[in-house]
mmCIF file of C-alpha atoms in Angstrom:
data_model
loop_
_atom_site.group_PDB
_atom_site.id
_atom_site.type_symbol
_atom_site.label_atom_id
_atom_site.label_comp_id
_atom_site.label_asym_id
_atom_site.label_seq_id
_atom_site.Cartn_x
_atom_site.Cartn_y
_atom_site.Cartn_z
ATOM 1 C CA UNK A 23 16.891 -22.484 1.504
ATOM 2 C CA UNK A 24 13.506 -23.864 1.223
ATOM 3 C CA UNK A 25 10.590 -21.485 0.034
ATOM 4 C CA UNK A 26 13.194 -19.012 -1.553
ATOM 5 C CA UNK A 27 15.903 -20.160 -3.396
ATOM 6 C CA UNK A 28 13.736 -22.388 -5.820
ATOM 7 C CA UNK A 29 11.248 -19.235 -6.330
ATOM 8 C CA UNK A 30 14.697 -17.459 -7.523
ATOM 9 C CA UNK A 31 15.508 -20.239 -9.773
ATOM 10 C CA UNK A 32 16.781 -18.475 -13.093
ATOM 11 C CA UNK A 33 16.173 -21.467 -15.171
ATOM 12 C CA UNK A 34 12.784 -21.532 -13.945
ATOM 13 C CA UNK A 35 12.374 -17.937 -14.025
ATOM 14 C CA UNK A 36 13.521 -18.046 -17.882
ATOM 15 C CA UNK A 37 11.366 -21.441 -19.145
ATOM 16 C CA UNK A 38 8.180 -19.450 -16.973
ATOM 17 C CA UNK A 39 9.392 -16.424 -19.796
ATOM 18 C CA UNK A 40 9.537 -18.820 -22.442
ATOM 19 C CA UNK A 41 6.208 -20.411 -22.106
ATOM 20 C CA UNK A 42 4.540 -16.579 -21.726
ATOM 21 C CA UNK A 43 5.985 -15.389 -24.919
ATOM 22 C CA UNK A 44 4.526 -18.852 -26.422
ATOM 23 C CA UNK A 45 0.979 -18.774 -24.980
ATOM 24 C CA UNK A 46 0.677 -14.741 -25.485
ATOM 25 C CA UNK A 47 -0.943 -13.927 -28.937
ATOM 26 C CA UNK A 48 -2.682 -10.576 -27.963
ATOM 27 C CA UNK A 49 -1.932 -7.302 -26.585
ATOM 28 C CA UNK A 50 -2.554 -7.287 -22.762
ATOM 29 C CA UNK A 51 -2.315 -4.744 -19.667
ATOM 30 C CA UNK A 52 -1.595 -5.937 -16.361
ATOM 31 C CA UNK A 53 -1.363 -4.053 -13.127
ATOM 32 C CA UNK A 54 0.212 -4.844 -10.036
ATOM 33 C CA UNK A 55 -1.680 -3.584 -6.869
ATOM 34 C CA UNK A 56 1.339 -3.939 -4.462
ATOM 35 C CA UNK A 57 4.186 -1.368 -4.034
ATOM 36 C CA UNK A 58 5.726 -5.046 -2.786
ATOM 37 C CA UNK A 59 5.679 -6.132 -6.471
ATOM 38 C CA UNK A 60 6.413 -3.090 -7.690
ATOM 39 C CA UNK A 61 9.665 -3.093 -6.393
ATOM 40 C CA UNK A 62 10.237 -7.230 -6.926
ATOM 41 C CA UNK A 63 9.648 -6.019 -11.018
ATOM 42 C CA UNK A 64 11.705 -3.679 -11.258
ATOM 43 C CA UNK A 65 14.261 -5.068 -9.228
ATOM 44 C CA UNK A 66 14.168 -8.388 -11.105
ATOM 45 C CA UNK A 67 13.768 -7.274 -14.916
ATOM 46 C CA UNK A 68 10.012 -8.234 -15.170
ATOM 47 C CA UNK A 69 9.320 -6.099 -17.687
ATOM 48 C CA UNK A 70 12.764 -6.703 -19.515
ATOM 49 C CA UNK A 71 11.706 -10.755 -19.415
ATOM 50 C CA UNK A 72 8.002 -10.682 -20.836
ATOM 51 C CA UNK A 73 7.129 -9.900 -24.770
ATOM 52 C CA UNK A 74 6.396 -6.357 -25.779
ATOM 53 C CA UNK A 75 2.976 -6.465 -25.834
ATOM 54 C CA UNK A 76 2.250 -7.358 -22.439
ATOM 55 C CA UNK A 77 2.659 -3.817 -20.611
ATOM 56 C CA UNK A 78 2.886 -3.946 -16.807
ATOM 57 C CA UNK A 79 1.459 -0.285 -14.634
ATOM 58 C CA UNK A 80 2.079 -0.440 -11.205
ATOM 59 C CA UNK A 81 -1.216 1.028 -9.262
ATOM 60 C CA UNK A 82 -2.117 2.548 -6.310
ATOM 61 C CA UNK A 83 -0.583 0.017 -3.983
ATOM 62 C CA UNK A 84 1.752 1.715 -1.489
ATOM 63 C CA UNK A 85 -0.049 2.673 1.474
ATOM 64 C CA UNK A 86 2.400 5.657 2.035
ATOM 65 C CA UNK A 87 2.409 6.961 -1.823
ATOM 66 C CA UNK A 88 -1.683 6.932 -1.590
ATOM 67 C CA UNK A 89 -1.695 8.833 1.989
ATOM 68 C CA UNK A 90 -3.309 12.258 0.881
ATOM 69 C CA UNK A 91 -1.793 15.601 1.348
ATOM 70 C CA UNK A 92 -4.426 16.346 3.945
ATOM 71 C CA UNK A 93 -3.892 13.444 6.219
ATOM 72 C CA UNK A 94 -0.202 14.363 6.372
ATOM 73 C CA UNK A 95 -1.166 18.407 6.896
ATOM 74 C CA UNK A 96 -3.440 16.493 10.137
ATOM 75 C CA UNK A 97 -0.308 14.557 11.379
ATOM 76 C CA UNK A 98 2.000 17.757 11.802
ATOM 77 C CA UNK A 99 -0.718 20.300 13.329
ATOM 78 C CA UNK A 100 -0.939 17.432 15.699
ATOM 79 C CA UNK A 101 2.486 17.383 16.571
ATOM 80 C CA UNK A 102 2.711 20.791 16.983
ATOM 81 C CA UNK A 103 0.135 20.454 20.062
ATOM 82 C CA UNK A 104 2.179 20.808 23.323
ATOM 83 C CA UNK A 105 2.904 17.749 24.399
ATOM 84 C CA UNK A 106 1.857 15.636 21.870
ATOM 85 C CA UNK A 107 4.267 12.575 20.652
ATOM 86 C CA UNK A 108 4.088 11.375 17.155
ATOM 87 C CA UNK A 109 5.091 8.070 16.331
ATOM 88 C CA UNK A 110 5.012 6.881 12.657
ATOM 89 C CA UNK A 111 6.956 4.320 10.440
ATOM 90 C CA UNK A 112 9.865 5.913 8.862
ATOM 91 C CA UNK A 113 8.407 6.333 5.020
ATOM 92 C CA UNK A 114 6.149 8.389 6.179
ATOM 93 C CA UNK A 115 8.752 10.940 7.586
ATOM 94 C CA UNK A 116 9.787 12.655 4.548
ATOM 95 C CA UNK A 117 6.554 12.515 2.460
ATOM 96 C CA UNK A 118 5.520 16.038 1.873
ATOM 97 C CA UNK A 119 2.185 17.511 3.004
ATOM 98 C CA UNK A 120 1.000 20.885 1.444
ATOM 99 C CA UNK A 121 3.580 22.860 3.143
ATOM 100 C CA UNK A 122 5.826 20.528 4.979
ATOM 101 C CA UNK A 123 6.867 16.962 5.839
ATOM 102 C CA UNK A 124 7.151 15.490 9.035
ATOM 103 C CA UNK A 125 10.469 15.380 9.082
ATOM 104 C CA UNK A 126 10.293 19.338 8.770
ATOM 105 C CA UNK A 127 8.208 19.666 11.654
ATOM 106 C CA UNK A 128 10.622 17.687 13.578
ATOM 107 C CA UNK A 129 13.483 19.462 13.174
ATOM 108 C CA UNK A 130 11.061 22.658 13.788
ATOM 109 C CA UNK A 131 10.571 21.034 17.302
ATOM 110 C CA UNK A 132 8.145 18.826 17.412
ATOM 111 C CA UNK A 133 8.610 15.292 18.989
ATOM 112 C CA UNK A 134 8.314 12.956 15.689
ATOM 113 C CA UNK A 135 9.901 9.599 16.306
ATOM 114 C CA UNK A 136 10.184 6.653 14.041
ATOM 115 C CA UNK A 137 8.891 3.600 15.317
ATOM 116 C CA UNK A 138 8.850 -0.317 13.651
ATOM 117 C CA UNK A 139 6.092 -1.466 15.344
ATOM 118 C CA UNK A 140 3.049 -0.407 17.619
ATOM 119 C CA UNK A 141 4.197 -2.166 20.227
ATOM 120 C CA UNK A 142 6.903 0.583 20.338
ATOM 121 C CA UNK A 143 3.941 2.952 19.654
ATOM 122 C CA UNK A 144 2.113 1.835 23.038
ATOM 123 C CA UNK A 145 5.641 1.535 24.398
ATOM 124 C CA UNK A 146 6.662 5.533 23.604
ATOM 125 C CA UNK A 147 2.493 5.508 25.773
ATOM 126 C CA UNK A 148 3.747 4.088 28.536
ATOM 127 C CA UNK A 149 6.925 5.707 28.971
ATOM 128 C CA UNK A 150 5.448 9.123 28.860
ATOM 129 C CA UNK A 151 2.408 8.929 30.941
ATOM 130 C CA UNK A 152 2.204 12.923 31.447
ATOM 131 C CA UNK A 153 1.779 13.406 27.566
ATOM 132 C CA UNK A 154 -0.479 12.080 24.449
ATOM 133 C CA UNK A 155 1.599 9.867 22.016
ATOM 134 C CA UNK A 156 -0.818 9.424 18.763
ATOM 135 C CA UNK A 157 0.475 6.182 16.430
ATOM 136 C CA UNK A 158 -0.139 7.527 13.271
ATOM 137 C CA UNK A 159 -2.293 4.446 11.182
ATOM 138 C CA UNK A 160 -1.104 3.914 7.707
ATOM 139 C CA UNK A 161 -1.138 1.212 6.056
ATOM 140 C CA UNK A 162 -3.713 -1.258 3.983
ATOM 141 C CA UNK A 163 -5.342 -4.503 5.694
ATOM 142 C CA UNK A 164 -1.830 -6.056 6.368
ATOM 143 C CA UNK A 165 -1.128 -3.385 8.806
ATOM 144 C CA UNK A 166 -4.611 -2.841 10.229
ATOM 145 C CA UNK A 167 -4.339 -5.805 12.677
ATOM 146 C CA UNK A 168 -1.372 -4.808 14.633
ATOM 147 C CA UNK A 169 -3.422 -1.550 15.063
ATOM 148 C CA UNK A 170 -6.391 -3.281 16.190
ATOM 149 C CA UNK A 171 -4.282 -5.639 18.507
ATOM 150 C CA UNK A 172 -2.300 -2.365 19.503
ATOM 151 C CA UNK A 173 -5.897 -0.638 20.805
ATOM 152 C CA UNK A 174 -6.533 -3.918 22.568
ATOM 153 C CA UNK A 175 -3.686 -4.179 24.464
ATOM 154 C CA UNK A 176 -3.744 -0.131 25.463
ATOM 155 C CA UNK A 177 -7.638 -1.138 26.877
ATOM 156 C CA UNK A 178 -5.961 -4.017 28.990
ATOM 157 C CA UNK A 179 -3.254 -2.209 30.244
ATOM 158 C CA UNK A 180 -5.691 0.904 30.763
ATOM 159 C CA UNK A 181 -3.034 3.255 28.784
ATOM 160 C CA UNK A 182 -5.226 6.459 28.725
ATOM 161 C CA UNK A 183 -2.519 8.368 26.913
ATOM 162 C CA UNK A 184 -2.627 5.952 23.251
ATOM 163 C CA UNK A 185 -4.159 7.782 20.503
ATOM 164 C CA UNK A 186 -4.252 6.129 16.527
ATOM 165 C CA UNK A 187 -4.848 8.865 14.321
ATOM 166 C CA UNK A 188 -5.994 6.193 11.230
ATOM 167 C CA UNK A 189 -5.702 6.611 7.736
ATOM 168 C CA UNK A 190 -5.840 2.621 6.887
ATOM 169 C CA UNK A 191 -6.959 1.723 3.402
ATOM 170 C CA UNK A 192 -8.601 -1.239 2.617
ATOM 171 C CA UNK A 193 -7.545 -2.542 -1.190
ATOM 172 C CA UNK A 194 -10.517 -3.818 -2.996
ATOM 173 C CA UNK A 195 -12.661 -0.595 -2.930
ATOM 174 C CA UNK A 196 -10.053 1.124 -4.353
ATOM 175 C CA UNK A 197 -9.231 -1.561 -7.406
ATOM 176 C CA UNK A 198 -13.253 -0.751 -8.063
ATOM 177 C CA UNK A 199 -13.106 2.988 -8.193
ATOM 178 C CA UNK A 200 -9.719 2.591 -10.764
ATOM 179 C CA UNK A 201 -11.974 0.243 -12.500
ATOM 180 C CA UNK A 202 -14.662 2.829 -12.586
ATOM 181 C CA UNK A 203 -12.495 5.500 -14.027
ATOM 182 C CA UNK A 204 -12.056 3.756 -16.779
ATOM 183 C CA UNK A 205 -8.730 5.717 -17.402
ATOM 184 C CA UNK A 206 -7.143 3.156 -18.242
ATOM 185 C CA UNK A 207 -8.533 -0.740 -19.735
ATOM 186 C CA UNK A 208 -7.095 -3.175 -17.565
ATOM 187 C CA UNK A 209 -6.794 -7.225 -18.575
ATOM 188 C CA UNK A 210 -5.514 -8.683 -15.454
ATOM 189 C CA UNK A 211 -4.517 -7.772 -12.092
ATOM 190 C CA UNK A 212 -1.500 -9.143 -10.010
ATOM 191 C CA UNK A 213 -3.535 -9.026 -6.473
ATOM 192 C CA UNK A 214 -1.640 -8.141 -3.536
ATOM 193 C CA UNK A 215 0.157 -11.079 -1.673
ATOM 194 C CA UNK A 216 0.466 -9.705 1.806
ATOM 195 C CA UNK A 217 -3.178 -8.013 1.689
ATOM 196 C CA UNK A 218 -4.416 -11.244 0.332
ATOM 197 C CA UNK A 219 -2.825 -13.151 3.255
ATOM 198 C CA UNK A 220 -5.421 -11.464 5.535
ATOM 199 C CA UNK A 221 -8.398 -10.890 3.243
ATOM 200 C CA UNK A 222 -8.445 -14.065 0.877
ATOM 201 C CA UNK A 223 -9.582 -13.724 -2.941
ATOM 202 C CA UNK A 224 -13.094 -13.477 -2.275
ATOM 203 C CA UNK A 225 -12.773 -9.495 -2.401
ATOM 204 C CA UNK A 226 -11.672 -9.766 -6.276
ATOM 205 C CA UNK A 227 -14.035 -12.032 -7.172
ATOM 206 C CA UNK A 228 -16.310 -9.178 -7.761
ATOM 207 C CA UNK A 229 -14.179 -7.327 -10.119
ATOM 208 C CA UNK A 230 -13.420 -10.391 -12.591
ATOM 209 C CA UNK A 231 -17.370 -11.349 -12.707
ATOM 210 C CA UNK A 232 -18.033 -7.861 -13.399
ATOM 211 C CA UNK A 233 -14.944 -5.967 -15.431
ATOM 212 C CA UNK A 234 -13.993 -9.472 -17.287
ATOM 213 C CA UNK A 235 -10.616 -8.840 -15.259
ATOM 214 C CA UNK A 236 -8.293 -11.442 -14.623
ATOM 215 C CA UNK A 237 -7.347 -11.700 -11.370
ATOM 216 C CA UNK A 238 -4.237 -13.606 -9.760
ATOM 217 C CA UNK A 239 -2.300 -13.611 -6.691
ATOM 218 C CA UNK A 240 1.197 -12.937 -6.510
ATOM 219 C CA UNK A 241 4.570 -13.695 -4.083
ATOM 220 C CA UNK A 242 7.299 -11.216 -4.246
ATOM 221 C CA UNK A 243 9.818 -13.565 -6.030
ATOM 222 C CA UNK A 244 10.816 -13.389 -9.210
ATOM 223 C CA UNK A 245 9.635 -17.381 -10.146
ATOM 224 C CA UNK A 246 6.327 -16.095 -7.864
ATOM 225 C CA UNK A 247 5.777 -12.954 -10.381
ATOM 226 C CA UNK A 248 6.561 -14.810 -13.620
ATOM 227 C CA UNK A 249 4.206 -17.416 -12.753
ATOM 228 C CA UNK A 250 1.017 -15.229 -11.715
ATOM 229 C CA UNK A 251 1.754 -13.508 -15.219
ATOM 230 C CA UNK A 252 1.543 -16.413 -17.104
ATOM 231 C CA UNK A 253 -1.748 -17.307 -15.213
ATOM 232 C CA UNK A 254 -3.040 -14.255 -16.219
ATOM 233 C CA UNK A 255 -1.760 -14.835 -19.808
ATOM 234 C CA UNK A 256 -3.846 -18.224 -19.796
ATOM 235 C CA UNK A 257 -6.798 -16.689 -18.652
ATOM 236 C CA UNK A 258 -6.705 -13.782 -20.867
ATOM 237 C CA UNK A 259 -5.615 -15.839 -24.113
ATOM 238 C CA UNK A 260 -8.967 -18.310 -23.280
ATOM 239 C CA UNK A 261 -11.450 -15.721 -22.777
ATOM 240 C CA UNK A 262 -12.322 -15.986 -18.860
ATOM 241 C CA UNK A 263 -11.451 -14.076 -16.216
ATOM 242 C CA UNK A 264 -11.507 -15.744 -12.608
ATOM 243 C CA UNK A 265 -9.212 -15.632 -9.169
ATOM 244 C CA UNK A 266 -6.808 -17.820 -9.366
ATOM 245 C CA UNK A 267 -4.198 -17.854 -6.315
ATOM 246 C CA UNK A 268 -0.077 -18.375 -7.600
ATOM 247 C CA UNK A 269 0.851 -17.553 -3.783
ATOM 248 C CA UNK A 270 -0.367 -20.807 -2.786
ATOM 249 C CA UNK A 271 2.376 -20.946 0.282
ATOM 250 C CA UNK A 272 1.198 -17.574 1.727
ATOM 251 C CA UNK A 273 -2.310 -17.269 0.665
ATOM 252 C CA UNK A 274 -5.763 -19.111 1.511
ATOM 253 C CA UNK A 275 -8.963 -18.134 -0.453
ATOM 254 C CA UNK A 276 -10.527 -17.712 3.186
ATOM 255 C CA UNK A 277 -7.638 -15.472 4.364
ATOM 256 C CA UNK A 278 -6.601 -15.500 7.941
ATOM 257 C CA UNK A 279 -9.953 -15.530 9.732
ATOM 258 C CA UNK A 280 -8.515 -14.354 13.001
ATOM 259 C CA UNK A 281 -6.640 -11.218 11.445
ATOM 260 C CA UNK A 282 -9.833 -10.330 9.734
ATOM 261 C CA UNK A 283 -11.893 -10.748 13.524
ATOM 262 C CA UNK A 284 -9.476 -8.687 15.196
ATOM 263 C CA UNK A 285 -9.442 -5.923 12.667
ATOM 264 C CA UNK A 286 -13.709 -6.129 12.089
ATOM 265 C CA UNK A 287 -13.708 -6.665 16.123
ATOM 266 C CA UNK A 288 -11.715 -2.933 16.640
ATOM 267 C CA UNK A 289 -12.560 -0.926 13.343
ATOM 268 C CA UNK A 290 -15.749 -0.120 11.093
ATOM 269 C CA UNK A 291 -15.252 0.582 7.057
ATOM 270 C CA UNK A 292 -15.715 4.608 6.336
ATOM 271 C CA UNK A 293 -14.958 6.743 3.292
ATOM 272 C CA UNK A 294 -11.182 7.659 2.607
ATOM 273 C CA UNK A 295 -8.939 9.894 0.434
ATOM 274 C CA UNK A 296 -6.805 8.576 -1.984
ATOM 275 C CA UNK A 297 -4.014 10.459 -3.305
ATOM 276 C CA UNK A 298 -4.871 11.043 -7.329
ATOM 277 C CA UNK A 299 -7.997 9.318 -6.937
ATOM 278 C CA UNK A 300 -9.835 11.057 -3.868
ATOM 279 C CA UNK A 301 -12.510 10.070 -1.427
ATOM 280 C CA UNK A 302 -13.167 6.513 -2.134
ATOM 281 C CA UNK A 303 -16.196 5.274 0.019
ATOM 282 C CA UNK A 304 -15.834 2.435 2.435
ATOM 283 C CA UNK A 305 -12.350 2.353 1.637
ATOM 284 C CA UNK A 306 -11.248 3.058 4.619
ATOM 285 C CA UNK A 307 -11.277 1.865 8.477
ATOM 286 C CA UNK A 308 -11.813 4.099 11.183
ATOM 287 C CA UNK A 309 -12.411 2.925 15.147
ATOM 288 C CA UNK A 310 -15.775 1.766 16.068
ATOM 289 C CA UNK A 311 -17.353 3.621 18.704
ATOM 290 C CA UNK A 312 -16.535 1.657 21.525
ATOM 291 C CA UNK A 313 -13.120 2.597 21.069
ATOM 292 C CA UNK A 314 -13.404 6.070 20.403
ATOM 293 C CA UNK A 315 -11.259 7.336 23.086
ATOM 294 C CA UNK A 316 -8.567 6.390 21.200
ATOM 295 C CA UNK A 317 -9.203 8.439 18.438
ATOM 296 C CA UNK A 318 -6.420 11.288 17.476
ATOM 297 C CA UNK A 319 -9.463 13.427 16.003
ATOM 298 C CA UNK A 320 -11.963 12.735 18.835
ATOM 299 C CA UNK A 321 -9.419 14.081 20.900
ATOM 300 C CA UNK A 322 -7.615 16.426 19.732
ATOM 301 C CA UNK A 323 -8.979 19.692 17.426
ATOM 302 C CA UNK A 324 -6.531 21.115 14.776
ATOM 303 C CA UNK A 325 -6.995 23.897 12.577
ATOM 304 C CA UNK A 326 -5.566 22.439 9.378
ATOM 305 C CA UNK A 327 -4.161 24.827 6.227
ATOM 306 C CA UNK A 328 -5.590 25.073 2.924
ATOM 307 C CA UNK A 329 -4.600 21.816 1.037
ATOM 308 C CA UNK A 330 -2.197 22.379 -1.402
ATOM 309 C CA UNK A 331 -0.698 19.727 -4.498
ATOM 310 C CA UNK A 332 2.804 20.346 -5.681
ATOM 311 C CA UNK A 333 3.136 22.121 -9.298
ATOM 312 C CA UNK A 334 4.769 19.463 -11.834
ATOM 313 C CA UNK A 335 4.310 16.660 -9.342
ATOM 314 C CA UNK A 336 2.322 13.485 -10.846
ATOM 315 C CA UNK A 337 2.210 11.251 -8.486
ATOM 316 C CA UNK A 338 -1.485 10.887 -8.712
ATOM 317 C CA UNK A 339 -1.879 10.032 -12.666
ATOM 318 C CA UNK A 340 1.167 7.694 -11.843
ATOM 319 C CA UNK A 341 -0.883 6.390 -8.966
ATOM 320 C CA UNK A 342 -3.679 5.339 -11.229
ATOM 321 C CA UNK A 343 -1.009 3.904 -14.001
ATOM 322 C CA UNK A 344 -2.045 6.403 -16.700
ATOM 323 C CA UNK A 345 1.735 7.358 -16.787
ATOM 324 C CA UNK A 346 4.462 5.890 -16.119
ATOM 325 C CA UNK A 347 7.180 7.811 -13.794
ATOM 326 C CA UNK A 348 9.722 8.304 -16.622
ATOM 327 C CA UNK A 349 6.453 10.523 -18.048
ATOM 328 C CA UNK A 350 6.720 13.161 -15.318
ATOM 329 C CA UNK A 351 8.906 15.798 -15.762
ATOM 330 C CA UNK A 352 10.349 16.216 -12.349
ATOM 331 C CA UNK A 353 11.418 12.426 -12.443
ATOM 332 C CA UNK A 354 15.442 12.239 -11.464
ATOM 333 C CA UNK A 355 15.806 15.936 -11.911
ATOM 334 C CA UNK A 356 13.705 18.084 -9.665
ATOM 335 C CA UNK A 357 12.518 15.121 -7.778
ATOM 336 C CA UNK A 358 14.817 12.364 -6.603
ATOM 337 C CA UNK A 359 15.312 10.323 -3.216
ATOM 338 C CA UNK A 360 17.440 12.613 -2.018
ATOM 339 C CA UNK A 361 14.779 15.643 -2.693
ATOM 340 C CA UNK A 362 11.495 14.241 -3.074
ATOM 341 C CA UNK A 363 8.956 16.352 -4.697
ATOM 342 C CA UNK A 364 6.222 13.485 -4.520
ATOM 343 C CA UNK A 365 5.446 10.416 -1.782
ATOM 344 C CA UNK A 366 6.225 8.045 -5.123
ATOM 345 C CA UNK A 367 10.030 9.152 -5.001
ATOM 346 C CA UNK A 368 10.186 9.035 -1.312
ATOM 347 C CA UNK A 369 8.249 5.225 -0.081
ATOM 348 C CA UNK A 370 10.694 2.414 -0.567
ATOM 349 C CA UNK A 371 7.580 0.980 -2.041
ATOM 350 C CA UNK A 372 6.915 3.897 -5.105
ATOM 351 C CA UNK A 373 6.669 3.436 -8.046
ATOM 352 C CA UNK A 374 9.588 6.184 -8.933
ATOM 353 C CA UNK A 375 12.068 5.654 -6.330
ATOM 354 C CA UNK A 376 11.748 1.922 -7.656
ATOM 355 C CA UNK A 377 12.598 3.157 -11.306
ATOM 356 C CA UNK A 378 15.311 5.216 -9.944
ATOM 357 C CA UNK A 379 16.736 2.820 -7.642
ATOM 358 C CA UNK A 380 16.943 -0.195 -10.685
ATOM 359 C CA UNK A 381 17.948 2.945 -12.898
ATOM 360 C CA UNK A 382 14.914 2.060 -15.366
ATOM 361 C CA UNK A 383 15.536 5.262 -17.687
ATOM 362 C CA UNK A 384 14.263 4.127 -21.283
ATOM 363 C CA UNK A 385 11.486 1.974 -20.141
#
């Protein structure tokens, strides 16, 4: 099949190898942004393939991992508003708050349903005209233009009952504020393929004029992965650091112009929370004035709980790839996909249920 079988070529996948353990003659840290690659890695043997002194973190790129406790606490005093509807992706279910997951509250009594798209969102909206359904918005820029579309089409169709309670997360602010922590010294990024899709490299250009970061971006193949490292490893072994774009089928440096309208036409940047990094201004999108009626928290008033972390969890250090999930001490004991302790075990994107799934135990 064209556009996947070649980019799962093993002999390609093993000469791309090959050629990195020939070119690479210093240490170097990469980082993939994308809970997408995260998963493609470890599901693939990335790590297994390259030389030991290229180390691979995985960062704070799953929009439901990063979703802080406080957002979630939001969601389920919402629900518990008579006659509220949630609607949510299904990740988000089981990912707990400080005191409880969604999935809790549901089988407490509230009406939580899992949806796959907003246009079942607006659809749960129109079939319940008598009651509020709020869409809750989480995701990073790949996700915030069905939102915007979704608000759109709830103005045309005058659907007065369609609330977005939004926690999107927009990607490049929060690669600067890792940067800025300076935690950890980073040689090259993997950028995010579907984020990049909408946004286009420009956004990174930023971070490898000013951090000397090597920036490439990535498909979700094993060929597409092997090949963006060994881009980095070129740039890193000759001393520059620039965007370069290894996605070349699914990526254009401009992005997609009309995603990017629709989502600038609907939403405004504002300050967001991170999980294990915290508020992170203009990092996140919120709806512009004119749309305000759509707003869960314009709305609706909750009287939210104390915000509490979980003891022993470390999602947020693994988050910002200063450990690695085999470093926390709940990992596959206390915490595991069948009783996550953190949003990392629980996302089919995180970091640790990826490492638990491909049964990475010794690294």
């Amino acid at each position: 099949m064209k556009f996947i079988d070649e980019f799962r070529d093993p002999d390609l996948a093993r000469k791309l190898a090959d050629k990195i353990a020939r070119i690479s003659t210093r240490p170097a840290r990469l980082m993939e942004f994308c809970g997408g690659h995260t998963v493609a890695i470890m599901r693939n043997g990335i790590r297994q393939l390259l030389p030991p002194h290229i180390e691979m973190l995985s960062g704070p790129g799953c929009p439901v991992c990063v979703t802080a406790n406080r957002d979630i606490d939001r969601a389920i005093a919402l629900s518990q508003v008579p006659g509220v509807i949630i609607t949510t992706f299904g990740d988000m279910l089981k990912v707990p708050g400080s005191y409880s997951s969604l999935q809790q509250a549901r089988a407490a009594g509230g009406d939580i349903r899992i949806v796959y798209s907003t246009q079942d969102a607006l659809q749960a909206a129109r079939d319940n005209p008598d009651r509020a359904a709020i869409f809750l918005g989480v995701g990073f820029e790949t996700t915030a233009p069905t939102v915007a579309s979704a608000v759109l089409q709830a103005e045309r169709e005058r659907i007065d009952n369609f609330y977005v309670l939004c926690h999107l997360k927009m990607t490049p602010p929060a690669m600067r504020a890792l940067l800025d922590l300076g935690e950890i010294r980073l040689n090259g990024i993997i950028c995010p393929g579907h984020v990049s899709t909408i946004i286009g490299t420009k956004p990174y250009e930023a971070y490898a004029r000013d951090y000397g970061v090597a920036c490439v971006v990535a498909g979700f193949e094993p060929v597409d992965i092997l090949q963006a490292v060994e881009m980095l490893v070129q740039q890193i072994e000759d001393g520059i650091a620039r965007v370069d774009i290894a996605y070349t089928r699914g990526v254009k440096p401009e992005g997609n112009v009309r995603a990017q309208d629709l989502m600038n036409g609907v939403f405004h940047t504002a300050d967001a929370c991170w999980r294990g990094i915290g508020d992170i201004p203009q990092s996140g999108l919120s709806l512009k004035n004119r749309y305000d009626r759509f707003d869960a928290t314009r709305r609706f008033e909750v009287e939210l709980p104390p915000v509490r972390e979980h003891s022993g969890c470390r999602c947020g250090e693994i988050l910002r790839g200063v450990i690695r999930p085999l470093d926390c001490g709940l990992f596959g004991k206390a915490c595991t996909p069948e009783n996550p302790v953190g949003p990392c075990m629980v996302s089919s994107e995180g970091s640790c249920a990826a490492y638990y799934q491909y049964g990475v135990y010794d690294g």
